[in-house]
Coordinates of C-alpha atoms in Angstrom, one line a residue:
Chain A
M284 CA -25.1 -66.2 -167.2
P285 CA -23.0 -69.3 -167.2
D286 CA -21.6 -68.5 -170.6
L287 CA -20.4 -65.1 -169.5
E288 CA -18.8 -66.6 -166.4
N289 CA -17.1 -69.2 -168.6
R290 CA -15.7 -66.5 -170.8
I291 CA -14.5 -64.5 -167.9
A292 CA -12.9 -67.7 -166.5
E293 CA -11.1 -68.2 -169.9
W294 CA -9.9 -64.6 -169.8
R295 CA -8.7 -65.1 -166.3
A296 CA -6.8 -68.3 -167.4
R297 CA -5.1 -66.3 -170.2
M298 CA -4.2 -63.5 -167.7
M299 CA -2.8 -66.1 -165.2
A300 CA -0.7 -67.7 -168.0
A301 CA 0.7 -64.3 -168.9
L302 CA 1.2 -63.3 -165.3
P303 CA 2.4 -66.3 -163.3
Q304 CA 3.2 -65.5 -159.6
R305 CA 0.9 -62.5 -159.8
E306 CA -2.4 -63.9 -158.5
E307 CA -3.3 -60.7 -156.7
A308 CA -2.8 -58.6 -159.8
V309 CA -5.0 -60.9 -161.8
A310 CA -7.6 -60.8 -159.1
E311 CA -7.5 -57.0 -159.3
L312 CA -7.7 -57.0 -163.0
E313 CA -10.7 -59.3 -162.9
E314 CA -12.5 -57.1 -160.4
H315 CA -11.8 -54.2 -162.8
L316 CA -13.2 -56.2 -165.7
R317 CA -16.3 -57.1 -163.8
E318 CA -17.0 -53.6 -162.7
H319 CA -16.5 -52.2 -166.2
L320 CA -18.7 -55.0 -167.5
A321 CA -21.5 -54.1 -165.0
G322 CA -21.3 -50.5 -166.1
L323 CA -21.5 -51.3 -169.8
R324 CA -24.5 -53.6 -169.2
L325 CA -26.3 -50.9 -167.3
Q326 CA -25.8 -48.7 -170.4
G327 CA -27.7 -51.3 -172.4
K328 CA -24.9 -53.2 -174.0
S329 CA -25.3 -57.0 -174.5
D330 CA -23.1 -59.4 -172.6
D331 CA -21.0 -60.1 -175.7
E332 CA -20.5 -56.4 -176.5
A333 CA -19.8 -55.5 -172.9
L334 CA -17.2 -58.2 -172.4
A335 CA -15.5 -57.4 -175.7
L336 CA -15.3 -53.7 -174.8
A337 CA -14.1 -54.3 -171.3
Q338 CA -11.4 -56.8 -172.4
E339 CA -10.3 -54.4 -175.1
R340 CA -10.0 -51.6 -172.6
L341 CA -8.0 -53.7 -170.2
G342 CA -5.6 -54.6 -172.9
D343 CA -3.8 -57.6 -174.3
P344 CA -2.6 -59.9 -171.4
Q345 CA 0.9 -60.1 -173.0
A346 CA 1.1 -56.3 -173.1
V347 CA 0.1 -56.1 -169.5
A348 CA 2.6 -58.8 -168.6
R349 CA 5.4 -56.8 -170.3
E350 CA 4.6 -53.8 -168.2
F351 CA 4.6 -55.9 -165.1
G352 CA 7.9 -57.4 -166.3
R353 CA 9.6 -54.0 -165.6
M354 CA 9.0 -54.5 -161.9
P355 CA 12.1 -55.2 -159.7
H356 CA 13.3 -58.8 -159.3
A357 CA 11.5 -60.8 -156.6
W358 CA 13.3 -61.8 -153.3
R359 CA 13.6 -65.6 -153.2
P360 CA 13.6 -66.7 -149.6
G361 CA 14.0 -70.4 -150.3
L362 CA 17.1 -70.1 -152.5
I363 CA 19.6 -70.2 -149.7
L364 CA 17.8 -71.0 -146.6
L365 CA 16.2 -74.4 -147.6
P366 CA 19.3 -75.9 -149.2
A367 CA 21.3 -74.9 -146.1
L368 CA 18.7 -76.5 -143.8
G369 CA 18.6 -79.6 -146.0
L370 CA 22.4 -80.0 -145.8
M371 CA 22.4 -79.5 -142.1
L372 CA 19.6 -82.1 -141.6
A373 CA 21.3 -84.6 -144.0
F374 CA 24.5 -84.2 -141.9
L375 CA 22.6 -84.8 -138.8
L376 CA 21.0 -87.9 -140.3
G377 CA 24.4 -89.2 -141.3
V378 CA 25.9 -88.6 -137.8
T379 CA 22.8 -90.3 -136.1
L380 CA 23.1 -93.4 -138.3
L381 CA 26.8 -93.5 -137.7
N382 CA 26.3 -93.3 -134.0
W383 CA 23.7 -96.1 -134.0
S384 CA 25.9 -98.3 -136.3
Q385 CA 28.5 -98.3 -133.5
R386 CA 26.0 -99.8 -131.0
M387 CA 23.9 -102.1 -133.2
P388 CA 23.6 -103.1 -136.8
V389 CA 21.7 -100.6 -138.9
T390 CA 18.6 -102.0 -140.4
P391 CA 16.8 -100.8 -143.5
L392 CA 13.8 -99.9 -141.3
Q393 CA 16.0 -97.7 -139.2
V394 CA 17.4 -95.9 -142.3
V395 CA 13.9 -95.4 -143.8
F396 CA 12.4 -94.3 -140.5
H397 CA 15.2 -91.7 -139.9
G398 CA 15.1 -90.6 -143.6
V399 CA 11.3 -90.1 -143.7
Y400 CA 11.3 -88.4 -140.3
I401 CA 14.1 -86.0 -141.2
V402 CA 12.4 -85.0 -144.4
G403 CA 9.1 -84.4 -142.5
Y404 CA 11.2 -82.4 -140.0
F405 CA 12.7 -80.5 -142.9
G406 CA 9.1 -79.5 -143.9
V407 CA 8.3 -78.0 -140.5
L408 CA 11.7 -76.4 -139.9
G409 CA 11.8 -75.1 -143.4
S410 CA 8.3 -73.5 -143.0
G411 CA 9.6 -71.8 -139.8
L412 CA 12.7 -70.5 -141.5
I413 CA 10.8 -69.1 -144.5
A414 CA 8.2 -67.6 -142.3
T415 CA 10.8 -66.0 -140.1
S416 CA 12.6 -64.5 -143.0
A417 CA 9.3 -63.1 -144.4
F418 CA 8.4 -61.7 -140.9
V419 CA 11.8 -60.1 -140.5
T420 CA 11.8 -58.6 -144.0
T421 CA 8.3 -57.0 -143.4
W422 CA 9.7 -55.1 -140.4
W423 CA 11.8 -52.9 -142.7
R424 CA 9.8 -53.0 -146.0
P425 CA 6.6 -54.6 -147.2
L426 CA 6.9 -57.7 -149.3
H427 CA 6.2 -57.4 -153.0
E428 CA 3.3 -59.3 -154.4
R429 CA 5.6 -61.8 -156.1
E430 CA 7.5 -62.3 -152.9
R431 CA 4.3 -62.9 -150.9
C432 CA 3.2 -65.5 -153.6
A433 CA 6.6 -67.2 -153.4
V434 CA 6.4 -67.4 -149.6
R435 CA 2.8 -68.7 -149.7
R436 CA 3.7 -71.4 -152.3
L437 CA 6.8 -72.5 -150.4
L438 CA 5.0 -72.7 -147.1
K439 CA 2.2 -74.8 -148.7
K440 CA 4.7 -77.3 -150.2
L441 CA 6.7 -77.6 -147.0
T442 CA 3.6 -78.0 -144.9
W443 CA 2.4 -80.8 -147.2
L444 CA 5.8 -82.5 -146.9
A445 CA 5.6 -82.3 -143.1
V446 CA 2.0 -83.4 -142.8
V447 CA 2.6 -86.5 -144.9
L448 CA 6.0 -87.6 -143.9
L449 CA 6.3 -86.6 -140.2
P450 CA 3.4 -88.9 -139.0
L451 CA 4.7 -91.6 -141.3
G452 CA 8.2 -91.2 -139.9
I453 CA 6.9 -91.3 -136.4
A454 CA 4.9 -94.4 -137.1
L455 CA 7.9 -96.2 -138.6
G456 CA 9.9 -95.0 -135.6
I457 CA 7.5 -96.6 -133.2
V458 CA 7.6 -99.9 -135.1
W459 CA 11.4 -99.8 -135.1
R460 CA 11.7 -98.9 -131.4
A461 CA 9.2 -101.7 -130.5
Q462 CA 11.8 -104.2 -131.5
F463 CA 14.1 -103.3 -128.6
L464 CA 12.0 -101.0 -126.4
P465 CA 8.8 -103.0 -125.9
N466 CA 7.6 -100.8 -123.0
Q467 CA 8.1 -97.5 -124.9
W468 CA 4.4 -96.7 -124.3
T469 CA 5.2 -96.2 -120.6
Q470 CA 7.6 -93.5 -121.4
W471 CA 5.2 -90.6 -121.3
S472 CA 7.8 -88.0 -122.1
Y473 CA 8.5 -89.8 -125.4
L474 CA 4.8 -90.1 -126.2
L475 CA 4.2 -86.4 -125.3
R476 CA 6.9 -85.4 -127.8
L477 CA 5.3 -87.4 -130.5
V478 CA 1.8 -86.1 -129.8
G479 CA 3.1 -82.5 -129.6
A480 CA 4.9 -82.9 -133.0
I481 CA 1.8 -84.2 -134.7
V482 CA -0.6 -81.7 -133.1
S483 CA 1.8 -78.8 -134.0
T484 CA 2.1 -80.0 -137.6
A485 CA -1.7 -80.4 -137.8
L486 CA -2.2 -76.9 -136.6
L487 CA 0.3 -75.6 -139.2
F488 CA -1.7 -77.5 -141.9
L489 CA -4.9 -76.0 -140.6
A490 CA -3.5 -72.5 -140.8
Q491 CA -2.2 -73.1 -144.3
S492 CA -5.5 -74.5 -145.5
R493 CA -7.4 -71.3 -144.7
P494 CA -7.1 -68.9 -147.6
T495 CA -8.7 -66.0 -145.7
M496 CA -6.2 -66.3 -142.8
N497 CA -4.0 -63.3 -142.3
E498 CA -0.5 -63.9 -143.6
R499 CA 1.3 -62.9 -140.5
R500 CA -0.7 -65.4 -138.4
V501 CA 0.2 -68.2 -140.9
W502 CA 3.9 -67.2 -140.6
L503 CA 3.8 -67.1 -136.8
T504 CA 2.0 -70.5 -136.7
A505 CA 4.9 -71.9 -138.9
I506 CA 7.5 -70.3 -136.6
F507 CA 5.9 -71.8 -133.5
A508 CA 5.5 -75.2 -135.1
S509 CA 9.2 -75.2 -135.9
F510 CA 10.0 -74.2 -132.2
V511 CA 7.8 -77.1 -130.9
L512 CA 9.6 -79.6 -133.1
F513 CA 13.0 -78.2 -132.5
F514 CA 12.6 -78.3 -128.7
S515 CA 10.9 -81.6 -128.6
A516 CA 13.7 -83.2 -130.6
F517 CA 16.7 -81.4 -129.1
G518 CA 15.1 -80.4 -125.8
P519 CA 16.7 -83.0 -123.6
S520 CA 20.1 -81.8 -124.8
I521 CA 19.4 -78.2 -124.1
R522 CA 19.5 -76.6 -120.7
L523 CA 17.3 -73.5 -120.6
A524 CA 17.7 -72.1 -117.1
N525 CA 16.0 -75.2 -115.7
I526 CA 12.8 -74.6 -117.6
P527 CA 11.4 -77.9 -118.6
V528 CA 11.4 -78.1 -122.4
A529 CA 8.0 -79.7 -122.3
W530 CA 6.5 -76.4 -120.9
L531 CA 8.2 -74.4 -123.6
C532 CA 6.7 -76.7 -126.3
L533 CA 3.3 -76.4 -124.6
V534 CA 3.5 -72.6 -124.7
F535 CA 4.3 -72.6 -128.4
L536 CA 1.5 -75.1 -129.1
L537 CA -1.0 -72.9 -127.3
G538 CA 0.3 -70.0 -129.2
Q539 CA -0.5 -71.8 -132.4
V540 CA -4.0 -72.5 -131.2
F541 CA -4.6 -68.9 -130.4
L542 CA -3.3 -67.8 -133.7
I543 CA -5.8 -70.0 -135.5
L544 CA -8.7 -68.7 -133.5
P545 CA -10.6 -66.4 -135.9
R546 CA -10.8 -63.3 -133.8
F547 CA -7.2 -63.0 -133.0
R548 CA -5.5 -60.4 -135.2
I549 CA -2.0 -59.2 -135.5
V550 CA -1.9 -55.5 -136.4
R551 CA 1.3 -53.6 -136.8
V552 CA 0.9 -50.0 -135.7
R553 CA 3.0 -47.7 -137.8
Chain B
M200 CA -7.4 -36.6 -179.1
K201 CA -4.7 -39.3 -179.1
L202 CA -1.8 -38.3 -176.9
G203 CA 1.7 -39.4 -177.5
K204 CA 2.7 -42.6 -175.7
D205 CA 5.7 -40.9 -174.0
L206 CA 3.5 -38.1 -172.7
V207 CA 1.0 -40.5 -171.3
A208 CA 3.7 -42.6 -169.7
A209 CA 5.4 -39.5 -168.2
S210 CA 2.1 -38.2 -166.7
T211 CA 0.7 -41.4 -165.3
V212 CA 2.6 -41.4 -162.0
P213 CA 1.9 -37.7 -161.1
L214 CA -1.8 -38.1 -162.1
V215 CA -2.3 -41.2 -160.0
L216 CA -0.5 -39.7 -157.0
A217 CA -2.6 -36.5 -157.4
I218 CA -5.8 -38.5 -157.5
L219 CA -4.8 -40.5 -154.4
E220 CA -3.9 -37.2 -152.7
D221 CA -7.7 -36.5 -152.6
G222 CA -8.2 -39.8 -150.7
E223 CA -8.1 -43.6 -150.8
N224 CA -9.2 -45.1 -154.1
Y225 CA -9.1 -48.2 -156.3
G226 CA -8.0 -49.0 -159.8
Y227 CA -11.3 -48.7 -161.8
A228 CA -12.3 -45.5 -160.0
I229 CA -8.8 -44.0 -160.7
I230 CA -9.2 -44.6 -164.4
E231 CA -12.7 -43.0 -164.4
R232 CA -11.4 -40.0 -162.5
V233 CA -8.6 -39.5 -165.1
R234 CA -11.2 -39.7 -167.8
H235 CA -13.4 -37.2 -166.0
L236 CA -10.5 -34.8 -165.3
S237 CA -9.4 -34.8 -168.9
D238 CA -13.0 -34.5 -170.3
G239 CA -12.4 -37.8 -172.0
E240 CA -9.2 -36.6 -173.8
M241 CA -7.0 -39.0 -171.9
E242 CA -7.9 -42.6 -172.6
W243 CA -5.6 -45.1 -170.8
T244 CA -5.4 -48.7 -171.6
D245 CA -6.8 -49.8 -168.2
G246 CA -4.5 -52.7 -167.7
M247 CA -1.4 -50.4 -167.8
L248 CA -2.5 -48.7 -164.7
Y249 CA -2.0 -51.7 -162.5
P250 CA 1.8 -52.2 -163.1
V251 CA 2.1 -48.5 -162.2
L252 CA 0.0 -49.0 -159.0
H253 CA 2.1 -52.0 -158.1
W254 CA 5.3 -50.1 -158.8
L255 CA 4.1 -47.3 -156.5
E256 CA 3.3 -49.9 -153.8
E257 CA 6.7 -51.6 -154.1
N258 CA 8.5 -48.3 -153.8
R259 CA 6.5 -47.4 -150.7
Y260 CA 4.7 -44.4 -152.2
V261 CA 1.3 -45.9 -151.6
Q262 CA -0.1 -48.4 -149.2
T263 CA -2.9 -50.9 -149.9
R264 CA -5.6 -52.8 -148.2
W265 CA -8.2 -55.3 -149.5
E266 CA -11.9 -54.8 -148.7
M267 CA -15.1 -56.3 -149.8
S268 CA -16.8 -54.3 -152.6
E269 CA -20.6 -53.7 -152.8
A270 CA -20.7 -56.6 -155.3
G271 CA -19.2 -59.0 -152.7
R272 CA -15.8 -59.3 -154.3
K273 CA -12.5 -58.3 -152.9
R274 CA -11.2 -55.0 -154.0
K275 CA -7.8 -53.4 -153.5
Y276 CA -7.7 -49.9 -152.2
Y277 CA -4.6 -47.6 -152.5
S278 CA -3.8 -44.6 -150.3
L279 CA -0.9 -42.2 -150.3
R280 CA 2.0 -42.5 -147.9
S281 CA 4.2 -39.6 -146.8
E282 CA 6.9 -40.7 -149.2
G283 CA 4.2 -40.6 -151.9
R284 CA 3.3 -37.0 -151.0
K285 CA 6.9 -36.0 -151.3
H286 CA 7.2 -37.7 -154.6
L287 CA 4.1 -35.9 -155.8
A288 CA 5.4 -32.5 -154.7
H289 CA 8.6 -33.3 -156.6
H290 CA 6.6 -34.1 -159.8
K291 CA 4.5 -30.9 -159.3
T292 CA 7.6 -28.8 -159.3
Q293 CA 8.9 -30.4 -162.4
W294 CA 5.7 -30.2 -164.3
A295 CA 5.2 -26.5 -163.3
V296 CA 8.6 -25.7 -164.7
V297 CA 7.8 -27.6 -168.0
H298 CA 4.4 -25.9 -168.2
E299 CA 5.8 -22.4 -167.6
T300 CA 8.6 -22.9 -170.1
L301 CA 6.2 -24.1 -172.9
R302 CA 3.7 -21.4 -172.1
R303 CA 6.4 -18.7 -172.6
A304 CA 7.8 -20.4 -175.7
W305 CA 4.4 -20.6 -177.4
R306 CA 3.3 -17.1 -176.3
R307 CA 6.5 -15.7 -177.9
K308 CA 5.9 -17.6 -181.1
H309 CA 2.3 -16.5 -181.4
A310 CA 2.8 -12.9 -180.1

């Protein structure tokens, strides 16, 4: 039945075009179409007749989209949070480079390394922020389908940003530091921070790449990843009741690992 | 019989809530149940049910969960929440008033 599947795929594409940001609704409508189709074929209708009848019963995609259009406006988590984070990190980058310029000449490699690293950083911290706001919102109301789709899309984009740019930034940083810190490889705390950042980002990417993973686990993985990076970058400047920041980062890293394990489920008891 | 659009629109929410009051259900089965309850007199455009179901979910009248169907595809099930039961009770009161008023008006006319 490849022809039937192709025609259902075409129908799905038309529905997706009419209902962007409503992947779940389209999946539901497709399930409905298929069930009706199966029933009609059992009644003896041909594939063509059954599909035409089922599509007619479901209605024109534009008409369905108009009905969905009466739904309340979606919450947009990234509209304020991400620009605010971006501004903050840009400010931090500026201050860092200004600081360095007072001690030594600022090289293009230094600017590129810091820029790439900060953008990768933005990816992880941004994911954590979006995931936190989604998590907090679900404590007092469920997210609408469009909101869930918006969160999922944002997290995917930010994770890709982090996965590509953070390791690149780290690599450029190592090259830059090698110029004036030839024995950086003996500084185990520095290396541990780098490894922790990369592992945490990789775990975040792994969580994101599993479509069947529970949403709350993906959000928590993003939150923990942002904690790991935050504490590994600013840890030496923070005093937390004499708790070594490395242990804190390790706890969050282990948390990410447990979240990704398939049997670990977060259930909210109402 | 083709019912008026406004009448169909007005009765959709109380019908869906009443069907869900009997137990958890999913879109296609809800449509079939309406057809059965009305002896085929009420024919909805199936796709119009889903915006209503999503509206009910977003207003916390129903809760949902996804489960694998017998055909191996994911299916979304809806069930009534306590707010949904209150909303249904409110609709029942209103429709009972409308029904009684019409019944009296028509009985008087045809007496």
